CSV table of C-alpha atoms in Angstrom, one decimal:
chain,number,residue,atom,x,y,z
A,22,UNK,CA,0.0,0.0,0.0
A,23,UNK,CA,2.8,2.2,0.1
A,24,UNK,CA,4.3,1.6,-3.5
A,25,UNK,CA,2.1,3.2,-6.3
A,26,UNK,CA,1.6,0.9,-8.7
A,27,UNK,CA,1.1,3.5,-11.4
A,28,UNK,CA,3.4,5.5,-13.0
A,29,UNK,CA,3.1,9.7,-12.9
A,30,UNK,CA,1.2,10.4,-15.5
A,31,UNK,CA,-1.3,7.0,-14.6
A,32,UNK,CA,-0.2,5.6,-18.4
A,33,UNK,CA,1.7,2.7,-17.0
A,34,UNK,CA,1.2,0.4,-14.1
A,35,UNK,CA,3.7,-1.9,-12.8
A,36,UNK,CA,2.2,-5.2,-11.4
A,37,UNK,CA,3.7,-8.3,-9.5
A,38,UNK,CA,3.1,-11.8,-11.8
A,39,UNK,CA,4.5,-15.0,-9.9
A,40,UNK,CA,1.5,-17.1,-11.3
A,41,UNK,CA,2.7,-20.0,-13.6
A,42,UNK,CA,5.9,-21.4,-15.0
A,43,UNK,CA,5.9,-18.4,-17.6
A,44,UNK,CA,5.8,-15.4,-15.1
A,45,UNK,CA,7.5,-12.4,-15.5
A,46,UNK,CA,7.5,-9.9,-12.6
A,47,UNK,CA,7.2,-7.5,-12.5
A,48,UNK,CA,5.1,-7.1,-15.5
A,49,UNK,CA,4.1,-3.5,-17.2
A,50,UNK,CA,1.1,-3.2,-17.7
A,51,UNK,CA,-1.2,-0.2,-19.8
A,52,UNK,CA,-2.7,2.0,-17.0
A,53,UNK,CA,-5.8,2.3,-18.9
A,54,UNK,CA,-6.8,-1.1,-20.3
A,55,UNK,CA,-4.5,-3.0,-17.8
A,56,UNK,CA,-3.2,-4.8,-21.1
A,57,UNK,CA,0.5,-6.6,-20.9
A,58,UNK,CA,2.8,-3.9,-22.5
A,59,UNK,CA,6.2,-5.0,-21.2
A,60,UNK,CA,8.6,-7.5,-19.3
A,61,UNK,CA,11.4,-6.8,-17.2
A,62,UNK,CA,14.2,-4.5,-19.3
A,63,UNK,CA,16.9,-7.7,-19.4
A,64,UNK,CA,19.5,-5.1,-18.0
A,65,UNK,CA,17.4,-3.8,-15.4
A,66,UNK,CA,18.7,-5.5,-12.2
A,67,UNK,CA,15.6,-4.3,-10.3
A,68,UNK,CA,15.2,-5.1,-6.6
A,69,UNK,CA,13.1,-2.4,-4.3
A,70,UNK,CA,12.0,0.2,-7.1
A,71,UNK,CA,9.7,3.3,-6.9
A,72,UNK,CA,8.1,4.8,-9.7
A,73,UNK,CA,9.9,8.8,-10.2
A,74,UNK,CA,6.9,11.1,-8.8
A,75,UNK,CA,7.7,13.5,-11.6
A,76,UNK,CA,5.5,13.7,-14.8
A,77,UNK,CA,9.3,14.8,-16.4
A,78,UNK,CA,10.5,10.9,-15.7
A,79,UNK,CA,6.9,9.5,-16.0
A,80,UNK,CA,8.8,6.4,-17.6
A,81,UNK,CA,12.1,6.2,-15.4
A,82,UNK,CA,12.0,4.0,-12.0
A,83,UNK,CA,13.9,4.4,-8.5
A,84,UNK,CA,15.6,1.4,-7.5
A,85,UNK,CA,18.2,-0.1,-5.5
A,86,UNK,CA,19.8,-3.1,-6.9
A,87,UNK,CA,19.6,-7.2,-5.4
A,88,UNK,CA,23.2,-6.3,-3.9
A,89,UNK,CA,22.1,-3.1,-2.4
A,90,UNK,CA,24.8,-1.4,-3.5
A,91,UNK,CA,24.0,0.9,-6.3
A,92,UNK,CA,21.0,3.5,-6.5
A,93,UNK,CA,19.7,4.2,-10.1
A,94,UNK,CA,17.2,5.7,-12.2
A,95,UNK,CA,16.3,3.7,-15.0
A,96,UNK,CA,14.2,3.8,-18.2
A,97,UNK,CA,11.8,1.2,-17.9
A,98,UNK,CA,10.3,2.1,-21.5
A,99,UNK,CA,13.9,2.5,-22.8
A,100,UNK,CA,15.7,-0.1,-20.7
A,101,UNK,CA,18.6,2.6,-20.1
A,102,UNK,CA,19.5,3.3,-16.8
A,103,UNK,CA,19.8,7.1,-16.5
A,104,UNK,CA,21.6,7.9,-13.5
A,105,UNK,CA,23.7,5.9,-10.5
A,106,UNK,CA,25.1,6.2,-7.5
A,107,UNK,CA,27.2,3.8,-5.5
A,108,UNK,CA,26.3,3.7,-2.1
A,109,UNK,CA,28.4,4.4,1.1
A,110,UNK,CA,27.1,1.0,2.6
A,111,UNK,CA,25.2,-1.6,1.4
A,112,UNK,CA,21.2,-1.2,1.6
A,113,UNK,CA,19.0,-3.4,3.4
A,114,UNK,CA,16.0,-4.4,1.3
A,115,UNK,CA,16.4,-1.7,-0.4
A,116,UNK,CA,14.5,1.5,-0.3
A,117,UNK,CA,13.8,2.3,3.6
A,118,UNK,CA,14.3,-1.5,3.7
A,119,UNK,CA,11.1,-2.0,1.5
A,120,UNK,CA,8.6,0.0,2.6
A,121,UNK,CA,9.8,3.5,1.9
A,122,UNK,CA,9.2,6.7,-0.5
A,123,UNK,CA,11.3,9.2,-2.2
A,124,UNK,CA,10.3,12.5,-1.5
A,125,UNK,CA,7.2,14.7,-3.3
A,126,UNK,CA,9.3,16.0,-6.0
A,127,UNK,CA,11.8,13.3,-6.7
A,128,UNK,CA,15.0,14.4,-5.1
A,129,UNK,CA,15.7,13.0,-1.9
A,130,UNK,CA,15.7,9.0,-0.7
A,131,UNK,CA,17.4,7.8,2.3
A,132,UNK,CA,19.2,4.0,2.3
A,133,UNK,CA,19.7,2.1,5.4
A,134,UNK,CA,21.1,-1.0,6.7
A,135,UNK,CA,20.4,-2.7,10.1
A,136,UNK,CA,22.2,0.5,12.6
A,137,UNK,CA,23.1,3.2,9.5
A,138,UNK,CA,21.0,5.7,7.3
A,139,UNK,CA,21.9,8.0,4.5
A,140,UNK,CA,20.5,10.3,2.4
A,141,UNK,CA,21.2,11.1,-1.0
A,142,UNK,CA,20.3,14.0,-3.0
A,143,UNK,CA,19.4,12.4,-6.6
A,144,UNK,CA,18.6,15.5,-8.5
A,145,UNK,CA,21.5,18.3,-6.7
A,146,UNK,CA,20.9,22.2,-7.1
A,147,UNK,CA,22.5,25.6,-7.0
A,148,UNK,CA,23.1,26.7,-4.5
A,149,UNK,CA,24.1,23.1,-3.0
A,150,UNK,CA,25.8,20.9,-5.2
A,151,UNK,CA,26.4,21.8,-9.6
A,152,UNK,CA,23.1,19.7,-10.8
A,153,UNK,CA,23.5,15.5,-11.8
A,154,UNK,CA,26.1,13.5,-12.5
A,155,UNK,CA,27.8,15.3,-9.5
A,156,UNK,CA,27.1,12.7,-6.8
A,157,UNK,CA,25.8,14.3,-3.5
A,158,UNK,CA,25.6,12.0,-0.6
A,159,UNK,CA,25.4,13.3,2.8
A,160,UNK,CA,26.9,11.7,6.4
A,161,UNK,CA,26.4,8.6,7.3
A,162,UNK,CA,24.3,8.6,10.5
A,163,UNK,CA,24.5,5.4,13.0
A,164,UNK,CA,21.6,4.9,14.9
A,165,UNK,CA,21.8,5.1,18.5
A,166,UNK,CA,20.2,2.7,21.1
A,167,UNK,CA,16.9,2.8,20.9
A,168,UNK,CA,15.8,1.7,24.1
A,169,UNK,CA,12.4,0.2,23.7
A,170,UNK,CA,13.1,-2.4,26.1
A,171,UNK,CA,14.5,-2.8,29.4
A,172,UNK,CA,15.9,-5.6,29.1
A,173,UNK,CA,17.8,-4.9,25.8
A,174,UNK,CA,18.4,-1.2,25.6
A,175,UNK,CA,20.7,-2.1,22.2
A,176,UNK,CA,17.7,-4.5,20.3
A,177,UNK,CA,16.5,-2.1,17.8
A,178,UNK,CA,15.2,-4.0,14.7
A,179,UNK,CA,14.4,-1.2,12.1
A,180,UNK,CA,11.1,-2.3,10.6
A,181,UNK,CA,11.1,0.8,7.7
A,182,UNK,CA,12.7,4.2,7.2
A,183,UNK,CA,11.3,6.7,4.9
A,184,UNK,CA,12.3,10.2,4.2
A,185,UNK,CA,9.4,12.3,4.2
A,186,UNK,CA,7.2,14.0,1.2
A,187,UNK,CA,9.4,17.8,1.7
A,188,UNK,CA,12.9,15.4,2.2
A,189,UNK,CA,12.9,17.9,5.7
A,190,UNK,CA,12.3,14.6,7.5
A,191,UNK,CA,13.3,10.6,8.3
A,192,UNK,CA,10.4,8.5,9.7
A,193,UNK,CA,12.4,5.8,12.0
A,194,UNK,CA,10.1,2.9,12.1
A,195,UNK,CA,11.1,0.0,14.5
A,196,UNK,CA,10.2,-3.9,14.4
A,197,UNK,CA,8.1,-5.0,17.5
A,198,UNK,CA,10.2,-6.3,20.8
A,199,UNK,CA,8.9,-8.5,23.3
A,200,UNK,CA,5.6,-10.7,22.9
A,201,UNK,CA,3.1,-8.0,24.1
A,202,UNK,CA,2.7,-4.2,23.8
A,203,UNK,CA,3.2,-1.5,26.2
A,204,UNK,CA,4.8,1.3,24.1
A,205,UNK,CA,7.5,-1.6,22.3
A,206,UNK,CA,5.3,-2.2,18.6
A,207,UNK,CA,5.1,0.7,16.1
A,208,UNK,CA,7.0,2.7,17.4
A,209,UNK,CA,8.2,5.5,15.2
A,210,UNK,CA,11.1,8.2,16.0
A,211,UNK,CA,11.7,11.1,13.9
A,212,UNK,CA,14.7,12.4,12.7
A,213,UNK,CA,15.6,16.0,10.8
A,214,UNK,CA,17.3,16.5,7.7
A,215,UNK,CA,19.2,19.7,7.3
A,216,UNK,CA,20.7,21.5,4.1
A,217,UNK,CA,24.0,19.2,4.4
A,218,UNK,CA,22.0,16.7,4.5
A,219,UNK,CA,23.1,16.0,7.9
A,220,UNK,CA,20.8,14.1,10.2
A,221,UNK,CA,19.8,14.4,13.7
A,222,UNK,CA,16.9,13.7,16.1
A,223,UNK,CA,13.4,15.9,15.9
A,224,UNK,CA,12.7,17.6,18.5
A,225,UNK,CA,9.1,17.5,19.2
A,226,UNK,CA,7.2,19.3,21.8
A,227,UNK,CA,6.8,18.4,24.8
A,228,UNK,CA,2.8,18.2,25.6
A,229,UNK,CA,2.3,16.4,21.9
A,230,UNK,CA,0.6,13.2,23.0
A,231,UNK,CA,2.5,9.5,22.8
A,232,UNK,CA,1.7,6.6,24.8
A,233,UNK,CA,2.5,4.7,27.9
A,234,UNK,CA,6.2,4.6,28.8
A,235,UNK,CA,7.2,7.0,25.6
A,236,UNK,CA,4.8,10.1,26.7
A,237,UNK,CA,7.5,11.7,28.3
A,238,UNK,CA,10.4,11.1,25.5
A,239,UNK,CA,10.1,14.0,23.2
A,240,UNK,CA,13.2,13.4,21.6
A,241,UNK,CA,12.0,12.5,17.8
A,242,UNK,CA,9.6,9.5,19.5
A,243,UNK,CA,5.4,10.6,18.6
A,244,UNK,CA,2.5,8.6,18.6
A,245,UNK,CA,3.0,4.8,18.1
A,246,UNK,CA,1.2,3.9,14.5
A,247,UNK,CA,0.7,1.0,12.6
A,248,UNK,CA,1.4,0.5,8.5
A,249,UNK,CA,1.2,4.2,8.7
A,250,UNK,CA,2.2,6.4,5.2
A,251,UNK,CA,3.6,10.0,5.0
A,252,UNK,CA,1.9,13.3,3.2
A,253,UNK,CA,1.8,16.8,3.0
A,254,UNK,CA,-1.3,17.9,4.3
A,255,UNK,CA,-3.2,20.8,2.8
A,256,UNK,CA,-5.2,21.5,5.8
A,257,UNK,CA,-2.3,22.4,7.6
A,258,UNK,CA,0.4,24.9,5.0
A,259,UNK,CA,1.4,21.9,3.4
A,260,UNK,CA,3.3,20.1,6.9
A,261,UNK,CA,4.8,16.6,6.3
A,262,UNK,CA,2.2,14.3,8.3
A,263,UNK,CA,2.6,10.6,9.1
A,264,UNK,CA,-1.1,8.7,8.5
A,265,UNK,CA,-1.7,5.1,10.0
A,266,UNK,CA,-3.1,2.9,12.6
A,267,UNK,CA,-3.8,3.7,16.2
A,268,UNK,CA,-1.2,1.7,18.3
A,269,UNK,CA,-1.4,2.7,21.5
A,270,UNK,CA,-3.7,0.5,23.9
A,271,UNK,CA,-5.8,2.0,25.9
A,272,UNK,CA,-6.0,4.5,23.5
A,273,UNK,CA,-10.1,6.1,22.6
A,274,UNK,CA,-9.2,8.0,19.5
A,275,UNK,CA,-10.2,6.8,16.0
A,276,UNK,CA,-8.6,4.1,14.2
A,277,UNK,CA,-7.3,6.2,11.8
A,278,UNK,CA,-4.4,9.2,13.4
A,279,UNK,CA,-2.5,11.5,11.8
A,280,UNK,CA,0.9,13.0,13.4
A,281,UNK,CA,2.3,16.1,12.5
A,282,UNK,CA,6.1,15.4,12.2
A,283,UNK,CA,7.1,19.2,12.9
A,284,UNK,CA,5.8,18.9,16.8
A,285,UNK,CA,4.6,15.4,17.0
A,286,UNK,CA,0.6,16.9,17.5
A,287,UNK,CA,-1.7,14.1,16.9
A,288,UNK,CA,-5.0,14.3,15.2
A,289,UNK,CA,-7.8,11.7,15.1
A,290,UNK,CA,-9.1,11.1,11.7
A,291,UNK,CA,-12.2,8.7,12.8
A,292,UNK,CA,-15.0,8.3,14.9
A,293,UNK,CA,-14.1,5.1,16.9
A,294,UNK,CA,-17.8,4.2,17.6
A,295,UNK,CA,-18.5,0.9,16.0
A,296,UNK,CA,-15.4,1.1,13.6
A,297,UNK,CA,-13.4,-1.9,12.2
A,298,UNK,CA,-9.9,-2.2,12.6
A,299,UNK,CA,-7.3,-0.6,10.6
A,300,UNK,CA,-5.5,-3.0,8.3
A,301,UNK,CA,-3.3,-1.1,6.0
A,302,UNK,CA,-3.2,2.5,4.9
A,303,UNK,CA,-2.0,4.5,1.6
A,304,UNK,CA,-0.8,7.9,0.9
A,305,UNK,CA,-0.2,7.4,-2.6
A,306,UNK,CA,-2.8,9.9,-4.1
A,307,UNK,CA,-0.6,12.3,-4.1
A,308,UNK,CA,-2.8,14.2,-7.0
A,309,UNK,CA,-5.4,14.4,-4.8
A,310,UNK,CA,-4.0,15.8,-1.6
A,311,UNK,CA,-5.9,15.3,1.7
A,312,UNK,CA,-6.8,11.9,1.7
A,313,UNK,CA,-5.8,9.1,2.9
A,314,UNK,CA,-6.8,5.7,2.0
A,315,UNK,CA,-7.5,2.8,4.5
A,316,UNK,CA,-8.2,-1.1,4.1
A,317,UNK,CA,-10.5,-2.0,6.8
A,318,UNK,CA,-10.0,-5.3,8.8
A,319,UNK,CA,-12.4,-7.9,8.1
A,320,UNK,CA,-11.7,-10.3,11.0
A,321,UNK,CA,-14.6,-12.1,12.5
A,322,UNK,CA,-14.7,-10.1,15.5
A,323,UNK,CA,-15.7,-6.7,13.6
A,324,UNK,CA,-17.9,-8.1,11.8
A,325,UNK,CA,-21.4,-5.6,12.0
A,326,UNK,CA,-18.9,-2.5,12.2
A,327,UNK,CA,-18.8,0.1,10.2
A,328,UNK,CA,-16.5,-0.1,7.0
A,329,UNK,CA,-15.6,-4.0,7.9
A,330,UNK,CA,-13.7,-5.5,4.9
A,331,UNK,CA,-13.7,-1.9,2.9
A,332,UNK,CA,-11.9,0.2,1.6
A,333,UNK,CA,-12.6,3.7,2.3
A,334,UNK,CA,-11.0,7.4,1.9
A,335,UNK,CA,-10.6,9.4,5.2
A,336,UNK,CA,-10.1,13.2,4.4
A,337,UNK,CA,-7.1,14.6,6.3
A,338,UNK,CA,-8.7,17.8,8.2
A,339,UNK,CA,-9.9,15.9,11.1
A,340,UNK,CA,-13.6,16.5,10.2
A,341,UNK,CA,-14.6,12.6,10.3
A,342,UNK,CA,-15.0,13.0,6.7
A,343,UNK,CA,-15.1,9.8,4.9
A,344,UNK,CA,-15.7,7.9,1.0
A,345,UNK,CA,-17.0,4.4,1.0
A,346,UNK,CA,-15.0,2.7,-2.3
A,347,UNK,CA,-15.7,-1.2,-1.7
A,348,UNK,CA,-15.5,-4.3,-0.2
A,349,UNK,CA,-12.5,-6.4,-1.0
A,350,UNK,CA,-14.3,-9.7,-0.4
A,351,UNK,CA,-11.0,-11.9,0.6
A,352,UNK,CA,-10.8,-14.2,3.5
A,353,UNK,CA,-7.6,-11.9,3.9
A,354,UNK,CA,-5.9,-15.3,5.5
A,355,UNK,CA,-2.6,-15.1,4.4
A,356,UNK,CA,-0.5,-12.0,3.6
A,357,UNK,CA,-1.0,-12.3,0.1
A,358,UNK,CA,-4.3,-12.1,0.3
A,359,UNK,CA,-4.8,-9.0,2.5
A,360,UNK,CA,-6.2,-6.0,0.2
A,361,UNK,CA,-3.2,-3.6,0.9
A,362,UNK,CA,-5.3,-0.8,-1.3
A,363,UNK,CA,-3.1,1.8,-2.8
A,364,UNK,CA,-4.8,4.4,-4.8
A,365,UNK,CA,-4.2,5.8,-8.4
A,366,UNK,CA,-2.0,9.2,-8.2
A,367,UNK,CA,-5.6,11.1,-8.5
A,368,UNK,CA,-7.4,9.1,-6.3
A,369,UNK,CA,-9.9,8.1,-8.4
A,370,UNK,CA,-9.0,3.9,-8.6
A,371,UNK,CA,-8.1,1.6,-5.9
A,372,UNK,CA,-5.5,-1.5,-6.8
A,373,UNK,CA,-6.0,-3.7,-4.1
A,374,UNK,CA,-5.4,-7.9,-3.7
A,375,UNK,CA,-7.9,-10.1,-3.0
A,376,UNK,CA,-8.6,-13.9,-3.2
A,377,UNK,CA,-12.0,-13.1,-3.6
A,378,UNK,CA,-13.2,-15.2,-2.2
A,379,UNK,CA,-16.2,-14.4,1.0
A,380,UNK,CA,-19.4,-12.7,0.4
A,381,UNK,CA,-19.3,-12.5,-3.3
A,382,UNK,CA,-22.1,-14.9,-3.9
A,383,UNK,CA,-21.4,-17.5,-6.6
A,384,UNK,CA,-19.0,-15.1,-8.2
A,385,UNK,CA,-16.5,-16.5,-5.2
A,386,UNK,CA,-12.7,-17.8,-6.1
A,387,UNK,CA,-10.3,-20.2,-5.1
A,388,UNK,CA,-8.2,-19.1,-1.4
A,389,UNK,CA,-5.1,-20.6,-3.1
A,390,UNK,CA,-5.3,-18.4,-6.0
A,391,UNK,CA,-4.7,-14.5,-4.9
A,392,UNK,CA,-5.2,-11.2,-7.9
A,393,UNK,CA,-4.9,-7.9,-8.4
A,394,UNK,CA,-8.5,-5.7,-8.8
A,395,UNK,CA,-9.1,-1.9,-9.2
A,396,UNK,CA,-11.9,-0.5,-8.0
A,397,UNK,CA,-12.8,2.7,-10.9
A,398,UNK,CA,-14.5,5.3,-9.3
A,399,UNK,CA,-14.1,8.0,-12.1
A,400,UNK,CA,-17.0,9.5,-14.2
A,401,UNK,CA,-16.6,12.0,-17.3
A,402,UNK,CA,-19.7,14.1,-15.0
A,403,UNK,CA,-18.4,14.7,-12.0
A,404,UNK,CA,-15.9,16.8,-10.5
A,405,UNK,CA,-12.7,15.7,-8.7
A,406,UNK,CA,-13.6,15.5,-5.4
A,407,UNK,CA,-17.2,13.9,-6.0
A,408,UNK,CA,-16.7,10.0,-6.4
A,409,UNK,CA,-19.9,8.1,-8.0
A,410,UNK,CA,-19.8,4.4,-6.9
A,411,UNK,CA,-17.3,2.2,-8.0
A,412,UNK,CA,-16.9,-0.7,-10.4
A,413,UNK,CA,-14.6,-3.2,-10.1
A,414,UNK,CA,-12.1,-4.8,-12.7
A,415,UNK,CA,-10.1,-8.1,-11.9
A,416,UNK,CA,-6.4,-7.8,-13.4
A,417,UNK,CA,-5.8,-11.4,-13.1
């Protein structure tokens, strides 16, 4: 849910296909008709890529190669790779070791490994740096202790990093210690990025709300979330916000919180009455600015709740505001099967997996047997921010 499947300019979508003895994966696809338009580029040694967010390199893909030792931009259209770096270390799986984003504009990604981060400035500018193919790599930053438990103040599993959408900021996401949770799953620590691309611990103030054992470490530590995704919100002068799960038990706000990163204030983006859990969340509209969109759990015990098994946009001013897209109609009983709905870059389709097979009647499928669907919510009569109910295609 955090890697948009479509390109820019929405003319190309690029698709995992491990089905059969023929696959090819990942597969091109048309963005429109969802036709087969391309396989892997046969000197493309992609690992953890990221479609550019720039219109200007609609066709060209971030990646970080199998080894982890080489960032590149490459032509997927083309098959010419159109800029490299080698890195100061190799990466762990990748980008933000596989769950992270460049920022907004295309410029800035930072690499880790297991105690290191780095960022790298992949489009340099006056006054900085003379523009590309001067290589501009800041500091490498080790990671300090991170504390979360007692026991073993130095076992700090990163789960993700991810520079934010401005490149001002590093989201710090850790793994889960221990076999329950106080404060120790989700936790997130931010970091700063200055103009040497330096990095450091945010400050955040000091009444922002965290939970349990963390409310009184302000030191780049905010509000524990789950599968959470970063923006720039429009309801607030365009701050860098992270969007995801509520974490924190105990905790009576929404399902669905938004941080700021500046300050670590925390907003909640739901009414928690009656609401299905949070399953997985998507910032990936980033044409359509202000919502973020959510995959509803559909385990048994929310069954009855509002948007159980959906997938739904929540708007990002804190209003409660909310559009109903769809049921994904999976058992959701393996990973591959759980909907993980990412939308289109206007916000207008949902790709989303499914096995599709509970409450679909006798349209159901085989559990064994997991595809790709969009749900299309666009309509030549309506405006950009009124979305008609959806149809559904299967991509499989």
């Amino acid at each position: 849910s955090k890697q948009q499947p479509w390109n820019a300019t929405g003319t190309l979508i690029s698709i995992e296909n491990r089905g059969g003895a023929a696959a090819s994966s990942p597969l091109l696809l048309d963005g429109e008709t969802y036709q087969p338009v391309g396989t892997p580029c046969s000197a493309y040694d992609t690992y953890d890529y990221r479609w550019h967010p720039s219109p200007d390199h609609a066709n060209e893909q971030i990646n970080v190669n199998r080894a982890g030792t080489e960032l590149m931009w490459f032509d997927v259209v083309r098959c010419v790779k159109t800029r490299t770096w080698t890195l100061p270390f190799a990466a762990n799986y990748g980008i933000g070791s596989g769950e992270g984003n460049v920022s907004a504009d295309g410029r800035f990604v930072v690499i880790s490994d297991a105690s290191r981060m780095v960022v790298v400035d992949m489009d340099p500018r006056a006054p900085n740096a003379p523009a590309y193919p001067h290589q501009r790599i800041g500091p490498v930053y080790t990671l300090p202790p991170c504390s979360l438990e007692v026991a073993a103040p130095t076992d700090c599993r990163i789960g993700n990093i991810s520079i934010s959408p401005s490149g001002r900021y590093i989201d710090v996401k850790y793994g889960a210690v221990g076999t329950s949770c106080d404060t120790l799953c989700d936790m997130h620590r931010i970091f700063e990025v200055d103009t040497n691309l330096v990095i450091r611990p945010h400050r955040m103030a000091n009444t922002s709300l965290r939970c349990g054992s963390f409310a009184n470490r302000p030191n780049g530590w905010v509000f524990p979330l789950k599968h959470a995704d970063m923006a720039l919100d429009p309801f607030d002068n365009n701050e860098d916000v992270l969007i995801g799960g509520r974490a924190c038990p105990g905790s009576t706000l929404g399902r669905v919180v938004k941080v700021r990163l500046r300050d670590g204030h925390v907003t909640s983006l739901t009414d928690p009455a009656n609401e299905a859990g949070y399953a997985h969340g998507s910032a990936r509209a980033t044409g359509r600015p202000g919502w973020f969109y959510v995959s509803f759990d559909r385990s048994p015990s929310y069954i009855g709740r509002r948007f159980y098994g959906e997938l739904v946009a929540v708007k990002l001013d804190g209003s409660g505001s909310v559009q109903r897209f769809g049921h994904y109609h999976s058992t959701a009983s393996v990973y591959r099967a759980q909907a993980h709905g990412v939308p289109s870059p206007d916000g207008r389709r949902i790709l989303f997996a499914s096995d599709w097979a509970q409450d679909c009647g006798n349209g159901c499928g085989s559990t064994s047997v997991f595809g790709g669907y969009v749900l299309d919510a666009r309509d030549s009569r309506d405006g950009q921010d009124s979305i008609p109910p959806a149809g559904v295609k299967n991509l499989r």
